XYZ file of C-alpha atoms in Angstrom:
532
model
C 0.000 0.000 0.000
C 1.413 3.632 -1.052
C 0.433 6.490 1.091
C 0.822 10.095 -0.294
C 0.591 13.295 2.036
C -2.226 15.534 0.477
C 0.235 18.528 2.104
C 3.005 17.271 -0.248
C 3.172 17.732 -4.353
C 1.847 14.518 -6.172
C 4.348 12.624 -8.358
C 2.514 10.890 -11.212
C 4.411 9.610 -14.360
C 3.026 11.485 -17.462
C -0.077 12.756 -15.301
C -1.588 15.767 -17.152
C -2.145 19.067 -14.748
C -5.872 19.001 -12.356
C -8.413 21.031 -13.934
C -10.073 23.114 -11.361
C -12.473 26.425 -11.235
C -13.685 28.927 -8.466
C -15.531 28.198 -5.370
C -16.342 29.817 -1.973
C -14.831 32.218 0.332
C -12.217 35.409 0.387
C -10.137 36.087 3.054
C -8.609 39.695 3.187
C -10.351 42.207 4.732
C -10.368 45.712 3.068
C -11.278 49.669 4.513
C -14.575 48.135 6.534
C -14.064 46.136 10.050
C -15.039 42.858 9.797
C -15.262 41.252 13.411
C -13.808 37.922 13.659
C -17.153 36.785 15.059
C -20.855 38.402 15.158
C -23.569 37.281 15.712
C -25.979 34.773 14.505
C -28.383 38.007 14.252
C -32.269 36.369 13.490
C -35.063 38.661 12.138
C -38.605 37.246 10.761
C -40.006 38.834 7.634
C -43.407 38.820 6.428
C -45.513 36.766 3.481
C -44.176 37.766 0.095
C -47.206 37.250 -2.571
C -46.397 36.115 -5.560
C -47.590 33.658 -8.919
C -45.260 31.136 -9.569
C -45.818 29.214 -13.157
C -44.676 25.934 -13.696
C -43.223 25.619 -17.210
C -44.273 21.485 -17.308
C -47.765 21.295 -16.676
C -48.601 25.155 -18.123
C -49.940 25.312 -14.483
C -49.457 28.383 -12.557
C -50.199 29.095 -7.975
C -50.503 31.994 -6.108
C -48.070 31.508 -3.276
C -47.374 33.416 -0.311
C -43.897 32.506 1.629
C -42.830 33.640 4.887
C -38.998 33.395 5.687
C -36.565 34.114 8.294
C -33.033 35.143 7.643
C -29.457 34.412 10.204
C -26.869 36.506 9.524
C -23.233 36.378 11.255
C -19.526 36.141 11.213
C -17.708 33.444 11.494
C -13.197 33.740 10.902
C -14.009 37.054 9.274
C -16.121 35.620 6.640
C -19.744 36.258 6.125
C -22.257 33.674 6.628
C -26.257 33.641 6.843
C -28.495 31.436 6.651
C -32.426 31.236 5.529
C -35.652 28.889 5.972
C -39.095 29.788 5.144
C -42.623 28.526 4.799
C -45.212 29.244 2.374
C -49.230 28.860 1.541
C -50.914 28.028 -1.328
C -53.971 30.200 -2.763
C -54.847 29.286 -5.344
C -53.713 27.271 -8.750
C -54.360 28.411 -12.600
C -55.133 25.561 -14.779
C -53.293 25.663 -18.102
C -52.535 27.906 -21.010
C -54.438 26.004 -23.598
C -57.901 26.970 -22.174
C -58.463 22.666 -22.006
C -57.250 22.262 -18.713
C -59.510 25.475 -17.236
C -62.325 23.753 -19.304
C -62.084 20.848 -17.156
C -62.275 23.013 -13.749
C -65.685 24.253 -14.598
C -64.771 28.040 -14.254
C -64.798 30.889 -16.379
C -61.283 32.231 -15.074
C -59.530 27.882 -15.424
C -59.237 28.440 -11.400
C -59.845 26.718 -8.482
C -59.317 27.218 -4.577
C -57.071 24.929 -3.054
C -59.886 23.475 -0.164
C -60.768 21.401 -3.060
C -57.122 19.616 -3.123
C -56.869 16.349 -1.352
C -53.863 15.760 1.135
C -51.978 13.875 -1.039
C -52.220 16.247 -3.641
C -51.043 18.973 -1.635
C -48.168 16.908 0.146
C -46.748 16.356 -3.810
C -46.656 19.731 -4.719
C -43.246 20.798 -4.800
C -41.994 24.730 -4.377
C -38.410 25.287 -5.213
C -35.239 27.177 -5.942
C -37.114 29.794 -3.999
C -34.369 32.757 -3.950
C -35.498 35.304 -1.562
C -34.049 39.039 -1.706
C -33.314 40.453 2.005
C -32.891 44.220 2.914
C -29.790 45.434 4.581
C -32.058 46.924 7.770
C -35.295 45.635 8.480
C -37.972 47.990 7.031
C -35.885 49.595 4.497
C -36.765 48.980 1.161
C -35.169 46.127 -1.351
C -32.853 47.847 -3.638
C -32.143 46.565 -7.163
C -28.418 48.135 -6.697
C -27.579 46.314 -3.040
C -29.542 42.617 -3.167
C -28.660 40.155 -0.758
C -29.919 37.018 -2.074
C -30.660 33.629 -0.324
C -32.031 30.264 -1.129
C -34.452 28.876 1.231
C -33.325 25.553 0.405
C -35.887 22.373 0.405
C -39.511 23.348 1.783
C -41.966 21.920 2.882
C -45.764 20.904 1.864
C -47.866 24.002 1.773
C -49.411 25.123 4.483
C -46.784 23.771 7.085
C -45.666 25.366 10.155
C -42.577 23.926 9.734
C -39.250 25.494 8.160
C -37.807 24.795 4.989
C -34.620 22.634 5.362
C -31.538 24.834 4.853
C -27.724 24.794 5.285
C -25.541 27.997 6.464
C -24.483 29.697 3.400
C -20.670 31.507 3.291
C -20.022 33.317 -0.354
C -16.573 35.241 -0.801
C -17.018 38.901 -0.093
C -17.387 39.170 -4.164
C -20.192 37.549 -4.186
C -22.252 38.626 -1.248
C -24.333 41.955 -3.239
C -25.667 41.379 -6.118
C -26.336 44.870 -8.291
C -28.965 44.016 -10.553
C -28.241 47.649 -12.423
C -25.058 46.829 -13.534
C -25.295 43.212 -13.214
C -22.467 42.056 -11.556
C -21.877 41.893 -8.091
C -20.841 44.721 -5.625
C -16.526 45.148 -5.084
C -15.484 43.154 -2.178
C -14.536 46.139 0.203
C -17.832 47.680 -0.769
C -20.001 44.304 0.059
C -17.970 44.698 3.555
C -18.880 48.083 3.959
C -22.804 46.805 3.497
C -22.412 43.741 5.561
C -21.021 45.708 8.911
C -23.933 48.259 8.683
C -26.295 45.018 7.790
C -24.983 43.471 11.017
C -25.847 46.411 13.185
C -29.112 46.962 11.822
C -29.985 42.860 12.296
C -28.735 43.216 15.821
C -30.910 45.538 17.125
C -33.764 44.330 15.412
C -33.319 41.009 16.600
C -33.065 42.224 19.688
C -36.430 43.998 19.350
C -38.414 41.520 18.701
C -37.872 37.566 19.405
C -39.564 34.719 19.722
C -41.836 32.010 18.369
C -42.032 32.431 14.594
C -46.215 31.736 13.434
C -48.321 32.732 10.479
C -50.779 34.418 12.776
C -48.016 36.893 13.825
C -48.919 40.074 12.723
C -47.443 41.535 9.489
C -46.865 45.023 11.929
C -44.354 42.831 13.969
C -42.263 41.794 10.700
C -40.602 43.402 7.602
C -40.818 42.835 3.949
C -38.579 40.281 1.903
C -38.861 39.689 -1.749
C -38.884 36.823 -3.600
C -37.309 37.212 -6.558
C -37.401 34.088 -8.336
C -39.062 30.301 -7.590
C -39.993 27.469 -9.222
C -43.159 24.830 -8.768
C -43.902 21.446 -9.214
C -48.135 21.422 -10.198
C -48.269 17.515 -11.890
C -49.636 16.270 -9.198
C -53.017 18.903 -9.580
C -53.046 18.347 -12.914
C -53.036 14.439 -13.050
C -55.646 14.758 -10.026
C -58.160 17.223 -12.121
C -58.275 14.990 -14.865
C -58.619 12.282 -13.052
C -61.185 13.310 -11.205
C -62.607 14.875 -14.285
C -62.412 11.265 -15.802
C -64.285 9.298 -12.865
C -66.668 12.086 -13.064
C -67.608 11.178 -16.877
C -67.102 7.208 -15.765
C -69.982 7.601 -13.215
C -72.111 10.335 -15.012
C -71.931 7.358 -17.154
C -72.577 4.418 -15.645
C -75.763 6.433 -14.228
C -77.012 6.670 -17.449
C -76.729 3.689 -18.833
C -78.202 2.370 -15.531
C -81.556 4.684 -16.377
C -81.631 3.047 -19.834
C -81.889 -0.066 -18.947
C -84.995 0.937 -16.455
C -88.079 0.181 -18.786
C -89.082 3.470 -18.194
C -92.907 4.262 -19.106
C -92.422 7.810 -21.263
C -96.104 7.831 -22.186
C -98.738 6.629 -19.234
C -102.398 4.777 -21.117
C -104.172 7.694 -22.787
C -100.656 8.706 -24.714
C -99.785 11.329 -22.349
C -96.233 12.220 -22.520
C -95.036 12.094 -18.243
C -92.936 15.398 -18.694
C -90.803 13.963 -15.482
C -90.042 10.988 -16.934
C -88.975 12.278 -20.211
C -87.024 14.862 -19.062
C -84.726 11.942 -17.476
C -84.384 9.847 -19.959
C -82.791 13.174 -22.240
C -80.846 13.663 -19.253
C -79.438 10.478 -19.250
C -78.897 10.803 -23.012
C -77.224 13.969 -22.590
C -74.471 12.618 -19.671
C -73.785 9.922 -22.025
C -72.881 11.375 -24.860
C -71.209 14.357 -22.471
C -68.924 11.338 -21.111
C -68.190 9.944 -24.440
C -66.718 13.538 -25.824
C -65.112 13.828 -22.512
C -63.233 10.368 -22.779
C -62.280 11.501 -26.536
C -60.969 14.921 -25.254
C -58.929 13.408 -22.391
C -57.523 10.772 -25.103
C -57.027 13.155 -27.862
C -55.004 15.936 -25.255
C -52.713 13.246 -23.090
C -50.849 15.003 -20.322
C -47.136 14.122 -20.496
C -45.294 13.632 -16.942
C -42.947 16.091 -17.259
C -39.265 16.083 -16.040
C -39.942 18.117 -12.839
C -42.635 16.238 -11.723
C -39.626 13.535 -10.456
C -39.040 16.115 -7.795
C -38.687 14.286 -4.058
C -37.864 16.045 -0.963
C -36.134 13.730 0.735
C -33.645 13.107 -2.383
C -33.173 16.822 -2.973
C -32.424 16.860 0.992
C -29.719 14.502 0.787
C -28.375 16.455 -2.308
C -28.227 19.742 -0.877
C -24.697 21.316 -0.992
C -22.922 21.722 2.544
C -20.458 23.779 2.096
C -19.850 23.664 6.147
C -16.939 23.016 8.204
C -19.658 21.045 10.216
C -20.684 17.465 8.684
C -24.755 17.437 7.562
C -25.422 14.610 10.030
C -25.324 16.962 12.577
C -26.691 20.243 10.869
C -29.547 17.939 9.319
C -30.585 17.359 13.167
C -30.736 20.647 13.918
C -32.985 21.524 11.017
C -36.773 21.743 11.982
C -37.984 24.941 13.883
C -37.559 28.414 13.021
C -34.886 28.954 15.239
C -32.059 26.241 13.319
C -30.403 29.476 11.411
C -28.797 30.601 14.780
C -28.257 27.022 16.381
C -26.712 26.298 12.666
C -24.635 28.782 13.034
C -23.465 28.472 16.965
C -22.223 25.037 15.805
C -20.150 26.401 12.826
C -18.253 28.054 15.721
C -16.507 24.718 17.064
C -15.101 24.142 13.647
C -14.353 27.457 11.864
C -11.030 27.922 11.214
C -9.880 24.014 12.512
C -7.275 22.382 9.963
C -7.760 19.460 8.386
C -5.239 16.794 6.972
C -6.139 13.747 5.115
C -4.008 10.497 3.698
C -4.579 10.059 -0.022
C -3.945 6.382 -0.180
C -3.050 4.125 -3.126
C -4.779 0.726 -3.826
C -4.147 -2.234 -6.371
C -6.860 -0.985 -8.617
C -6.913 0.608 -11.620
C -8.031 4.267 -12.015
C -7.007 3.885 -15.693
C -5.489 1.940 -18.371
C -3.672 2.445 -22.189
C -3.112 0.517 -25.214
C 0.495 0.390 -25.813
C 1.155 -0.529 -29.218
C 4.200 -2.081 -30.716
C 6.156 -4.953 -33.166
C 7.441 -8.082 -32.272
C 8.469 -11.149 -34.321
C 4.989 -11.835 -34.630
C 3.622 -8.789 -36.078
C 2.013 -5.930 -34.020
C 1.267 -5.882 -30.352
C -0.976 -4.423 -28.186
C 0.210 -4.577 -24.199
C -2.429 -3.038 -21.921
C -0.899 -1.108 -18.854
C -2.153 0.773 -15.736
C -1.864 5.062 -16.158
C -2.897 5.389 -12.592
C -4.159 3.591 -9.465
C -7.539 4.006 -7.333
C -7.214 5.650 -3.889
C -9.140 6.641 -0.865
C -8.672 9.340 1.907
C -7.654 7.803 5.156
C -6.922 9.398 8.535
C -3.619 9.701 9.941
C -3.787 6.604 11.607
C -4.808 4.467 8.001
C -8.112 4.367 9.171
C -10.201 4.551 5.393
C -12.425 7.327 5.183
C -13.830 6.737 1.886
C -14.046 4.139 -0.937
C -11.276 3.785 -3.000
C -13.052 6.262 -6.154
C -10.508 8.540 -6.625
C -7.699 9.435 -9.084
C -6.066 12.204 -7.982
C -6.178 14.964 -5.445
C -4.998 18.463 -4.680
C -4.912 17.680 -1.186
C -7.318 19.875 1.740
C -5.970 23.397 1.816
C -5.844 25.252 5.154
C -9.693 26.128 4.580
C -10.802 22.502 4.532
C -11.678 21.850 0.966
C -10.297 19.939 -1.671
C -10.489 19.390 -5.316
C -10.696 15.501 -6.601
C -11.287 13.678 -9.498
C -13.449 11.039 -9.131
C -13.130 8.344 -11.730
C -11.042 6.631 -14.170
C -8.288 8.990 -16.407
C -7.924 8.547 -19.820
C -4.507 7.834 -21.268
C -3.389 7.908 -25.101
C -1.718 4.675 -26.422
C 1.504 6.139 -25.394
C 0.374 6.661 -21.736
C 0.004 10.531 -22.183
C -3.205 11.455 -20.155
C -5.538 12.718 -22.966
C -8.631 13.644 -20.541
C -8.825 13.521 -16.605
C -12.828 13.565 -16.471
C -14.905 15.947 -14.463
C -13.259 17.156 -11.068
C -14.913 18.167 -7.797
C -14.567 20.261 -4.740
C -15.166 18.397 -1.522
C -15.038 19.498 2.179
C -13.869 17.991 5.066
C -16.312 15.591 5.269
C -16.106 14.438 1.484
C -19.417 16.087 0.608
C -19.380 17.275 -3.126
C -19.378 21.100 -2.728
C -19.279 22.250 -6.428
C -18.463 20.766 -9.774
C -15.844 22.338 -11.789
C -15.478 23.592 -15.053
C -12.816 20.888 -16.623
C -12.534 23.030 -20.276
C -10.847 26.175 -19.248
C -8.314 26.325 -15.694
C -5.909 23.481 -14.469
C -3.709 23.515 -11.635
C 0.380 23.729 -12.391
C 1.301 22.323 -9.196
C -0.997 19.943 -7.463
C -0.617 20.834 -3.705
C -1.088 24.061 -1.918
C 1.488 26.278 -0.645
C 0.445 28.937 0.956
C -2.862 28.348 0.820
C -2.852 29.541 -2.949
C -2.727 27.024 -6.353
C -1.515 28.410 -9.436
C -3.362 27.554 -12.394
C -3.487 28.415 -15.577
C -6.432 29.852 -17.563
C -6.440 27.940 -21.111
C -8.143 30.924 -23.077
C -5.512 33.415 -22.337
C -2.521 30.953 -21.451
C -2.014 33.576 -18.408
C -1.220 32.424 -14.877
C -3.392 33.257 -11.588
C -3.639 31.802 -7.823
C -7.073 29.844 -6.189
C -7.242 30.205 -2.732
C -8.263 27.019 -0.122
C -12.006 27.580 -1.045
C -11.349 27.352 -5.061
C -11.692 31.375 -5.795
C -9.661 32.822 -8.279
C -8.111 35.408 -6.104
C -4.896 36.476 -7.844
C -6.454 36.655 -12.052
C -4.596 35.530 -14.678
C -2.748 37.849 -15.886
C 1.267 36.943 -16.229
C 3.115 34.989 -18.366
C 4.356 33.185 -15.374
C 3.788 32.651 -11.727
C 5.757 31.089 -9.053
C 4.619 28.882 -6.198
C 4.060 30.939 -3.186
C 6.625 31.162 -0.062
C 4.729 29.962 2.865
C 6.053 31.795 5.378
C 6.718 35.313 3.208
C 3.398 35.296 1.574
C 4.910 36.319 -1.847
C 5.719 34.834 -5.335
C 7.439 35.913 -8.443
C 5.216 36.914 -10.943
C 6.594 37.621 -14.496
C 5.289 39.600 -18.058
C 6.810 39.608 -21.318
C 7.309 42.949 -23.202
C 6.521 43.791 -26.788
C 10.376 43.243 -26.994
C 10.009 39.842 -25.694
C 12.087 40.340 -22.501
C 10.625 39.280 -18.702
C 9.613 41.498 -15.913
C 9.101 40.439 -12.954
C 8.178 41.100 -9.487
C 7.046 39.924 -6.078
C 3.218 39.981 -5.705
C 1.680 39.458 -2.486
C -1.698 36.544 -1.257
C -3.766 39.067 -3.291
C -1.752 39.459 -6.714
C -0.416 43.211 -5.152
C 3.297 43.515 -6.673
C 5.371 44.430 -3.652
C 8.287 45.389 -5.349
C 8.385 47.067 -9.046
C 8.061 44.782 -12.251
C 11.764 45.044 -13.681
């Protein structure tokens, strides 16, 4: 068995460089004063109105959603978290005026009393993206949004919090501007966040306590939603089947009443008015039922894609992006108040290191064809590029299954870039493609999948806490910090590894004469000497 340090560089014969892209997390701190800790700041906000369409069925609801929003500070980095409830109205039956036909009202609507349980329970709202203000009771601002997702929620109508992890987006991404759509500067978002912090504080302060739909709307403040999507199959396949049975019984009651021998005239010839107007009755449903059977036929509903949509899966798939493991944050999860406890726990790990054994096994991550002569004619001898390994702890206890190829190793921020799979070697036993990498935490939970087409790493360890990569399109050199964010662009011709303990690295450019200049550059790309 071969054990590699994921501190140390990785020696591979002929491997090709690790692909990688951006992830979470900055770390300097700019003109604003970001506490090392704050917080977790909770304040309520009230039911958001708003029609959500769902693009499968041609469906559309009238939702309201109710949401509470954490923010803190945890190592100097911003993190908040959000969960939220909502109700449903009312639901809008199709575009193509059949559907609405079938609910029997002029406007294709119908109120959801009329819903069974079931049907409610498989109704699905999400990638509900709420909008927050920076002070409770100021207004939302298309320049300054702070945007959350409310993660997985659940059936309409419950008490009960969506089921959410703490989210912690580099200072870059924190404001989005939706003027100039992009997001706000770094020391700018810092600027927002400290007076955000304040503002939450004494609010939360205010006003505390149990979280209910019967609060008053006086004792909260307006979010926005700005974006959601819905799940409606399970209304549609239950109006037409119900529309269906309808026409099935209307049916059966008429053919039931033909087979009656039903007097229409009485002895003298006289028509029984009663009796007659019956049997057309019955004649009418029938045929009614028979056009209704043809319609329903002739306009089959397809499931769509969307309609697959389970809680429980998209629970387990949720990203945690955590220093915690989602065991533990998953059993916090449940009342209003799991933003804060979320967030309390975050505090026993933040800022831990984390080491990790990448360990070799006797399976093959990936084979080539070698091709050759011998006396016999041509050859083919099949040989292994690369083996399997697994993460172990420092005492060889396995952590994972053997799935992996290679590694950067965890950087100082607990995350990790892998590829998972087999590599694909040339007939020479050049690596042609290394697959689809991903970011992991500490707990081996797939954070983010990367973008294998444009950035790979030059040296596969950290130092530092930075990677050097290089961006394919431009053939220019930048840094990744230890949450995968392109903090140093790429922008020279050539960039050292950093020195640990200086913090610096030699960064070069060629001139239009073709000669080098270089410089020192500091954990954020700053030169700290002149280029010469």
């Amino acid at each position: 068995m071969r054990i590699i340090s994921t501190g140390l560089s990785m020696i591979a014969k002929k491997v090709a460089f690790l692909v990688v892209g951006c992830w979470l997390f900055s770390t300097s701190l700019s003109a604003a004063v970001i506490p090392p800790t704050a917080g977790p700041h909770t304040v309520s906000f009230s039911a958001d109105q708003l029609t959500v369409k769902d693009s499968g069925t041609g469906y559309s609801a009238v939702v309201q959603v109710e949401s509470r929003l954490t923010v803190g500070v945890l190592i100097g980095e911003p993190v908040f978290t959000c969960v939220a409830s909502w109700k449903l109205l009312s639901v809008y039956a199709g575009d193509d005026g059949f559907d609405a036909g079938l609910t029997g009202s002029s406007q294709g609507s119908f109120s959801v009393t009329k819903l069974p349980a079931s049907v409610l329970n498989d109704i699905v709202l999400y990638d509900v993206d709420i909008a927050y203000p920076l002070a409770p009771g100021l207004a939302i601002k298309n320049n300054r949004l702070m945007l959350c997702d409310a993660g997985i929620m659940k059936t309409a109508g419950s008490n009960k919090p969506s089921f959410n992890f703490p989210s912690s987006p580099s200072w870059s991404e924190l404001f989005w501007n939706d003027i100039s759509d992009r997001y706000e500067e770094p020391q700018r978002a810092k600027e927002l966040y400290v007076d955000m912090l304040s503002a939450y504080e004494e609010r939360s302060s205010e006003k505390s306590g149990f979280f209910s739909w019967m609060s008053s709307p006086a004792d909260k403040w307006p979010a926005s939603v700005q974006s959601a999507s819905i799940n409606l199959w399970a209304v549609k396949s239950w109006l037409r089947k119900s529309v269906r049975e309808s026409a099935e019984r209307a049916q059966r009651e008429a053919e039931a009443f033909e087979k009656k021998k039903t007097t229409l005239v009485d002895r003298n010839g006289k028509a029984g008015d009663d009796a007659f107007d019956s049997f057309m009755t019955a004649v009418y449903q029938k045929d009614k039922a028979k056009r209704t059977f043809a319609e329903l036929d002739q306009k089959k509903a397809t499931k769509p894609d969307n309609a697959a949509a389970d809680r429980e899966k998209m629970i387990a798939s949720l990203p945690n992006s955590t220093c915690a493991d989602s065991e533990s944050l998953a059993r916090i999860n449940g009342d209003w108040e799991a933003g804060g406890k979320m967030q309390k726990a975050l505090g026993a790990c933040a800022g831990q290191s984390f080491t990790a054994e990448f360990v070799a096994t006797e399976e093959c991550g990936g084979e080539y064809e070698h091709h050759g002569l011998g006396f016999g004619g041509p050859t083919i001898s099949y040989f292994c590029g690369w083996s399997k390994h697994y993460f172990a702890d420092r005492n060889g206890r396995q952590l994972t299954p053997a799935v992996y190829s290679l590694t950067t190793g965890f950087s100082d921020d607990g995350f990790a870039a892998v590829l998972k799979g087999d590599i694909d070697f040339d007939h020479s036993g050049w690596i042609r493609s290394t697959g689809d990498w991903q970011v992991i935490n500490r707990h081996f939970d797939v954070v983010k999948s990367l973008d294998s087409t444009r950035y790979y790493v030059v040296h596969q360890s950290f130092r530092g806490n930075r990677l050097i990569f290089l961006d394919r399109d431009t053939n220019k050199y930048g840094a990744l910090d230890g949450r995968f964010n392109v903090v140093i662009p790429a922008k020279y011709d050539s960039l050292d590894r950093f020195d640990a303990k200086l913090g610096t690295a030699k960064a070069c450019n060629k001139t239009s004469r073709g000669k080098s200049e270089c410089a020192q550059i500091d954990m954020r790309g700053k030169p700290t000497t002149a280029f010469r």
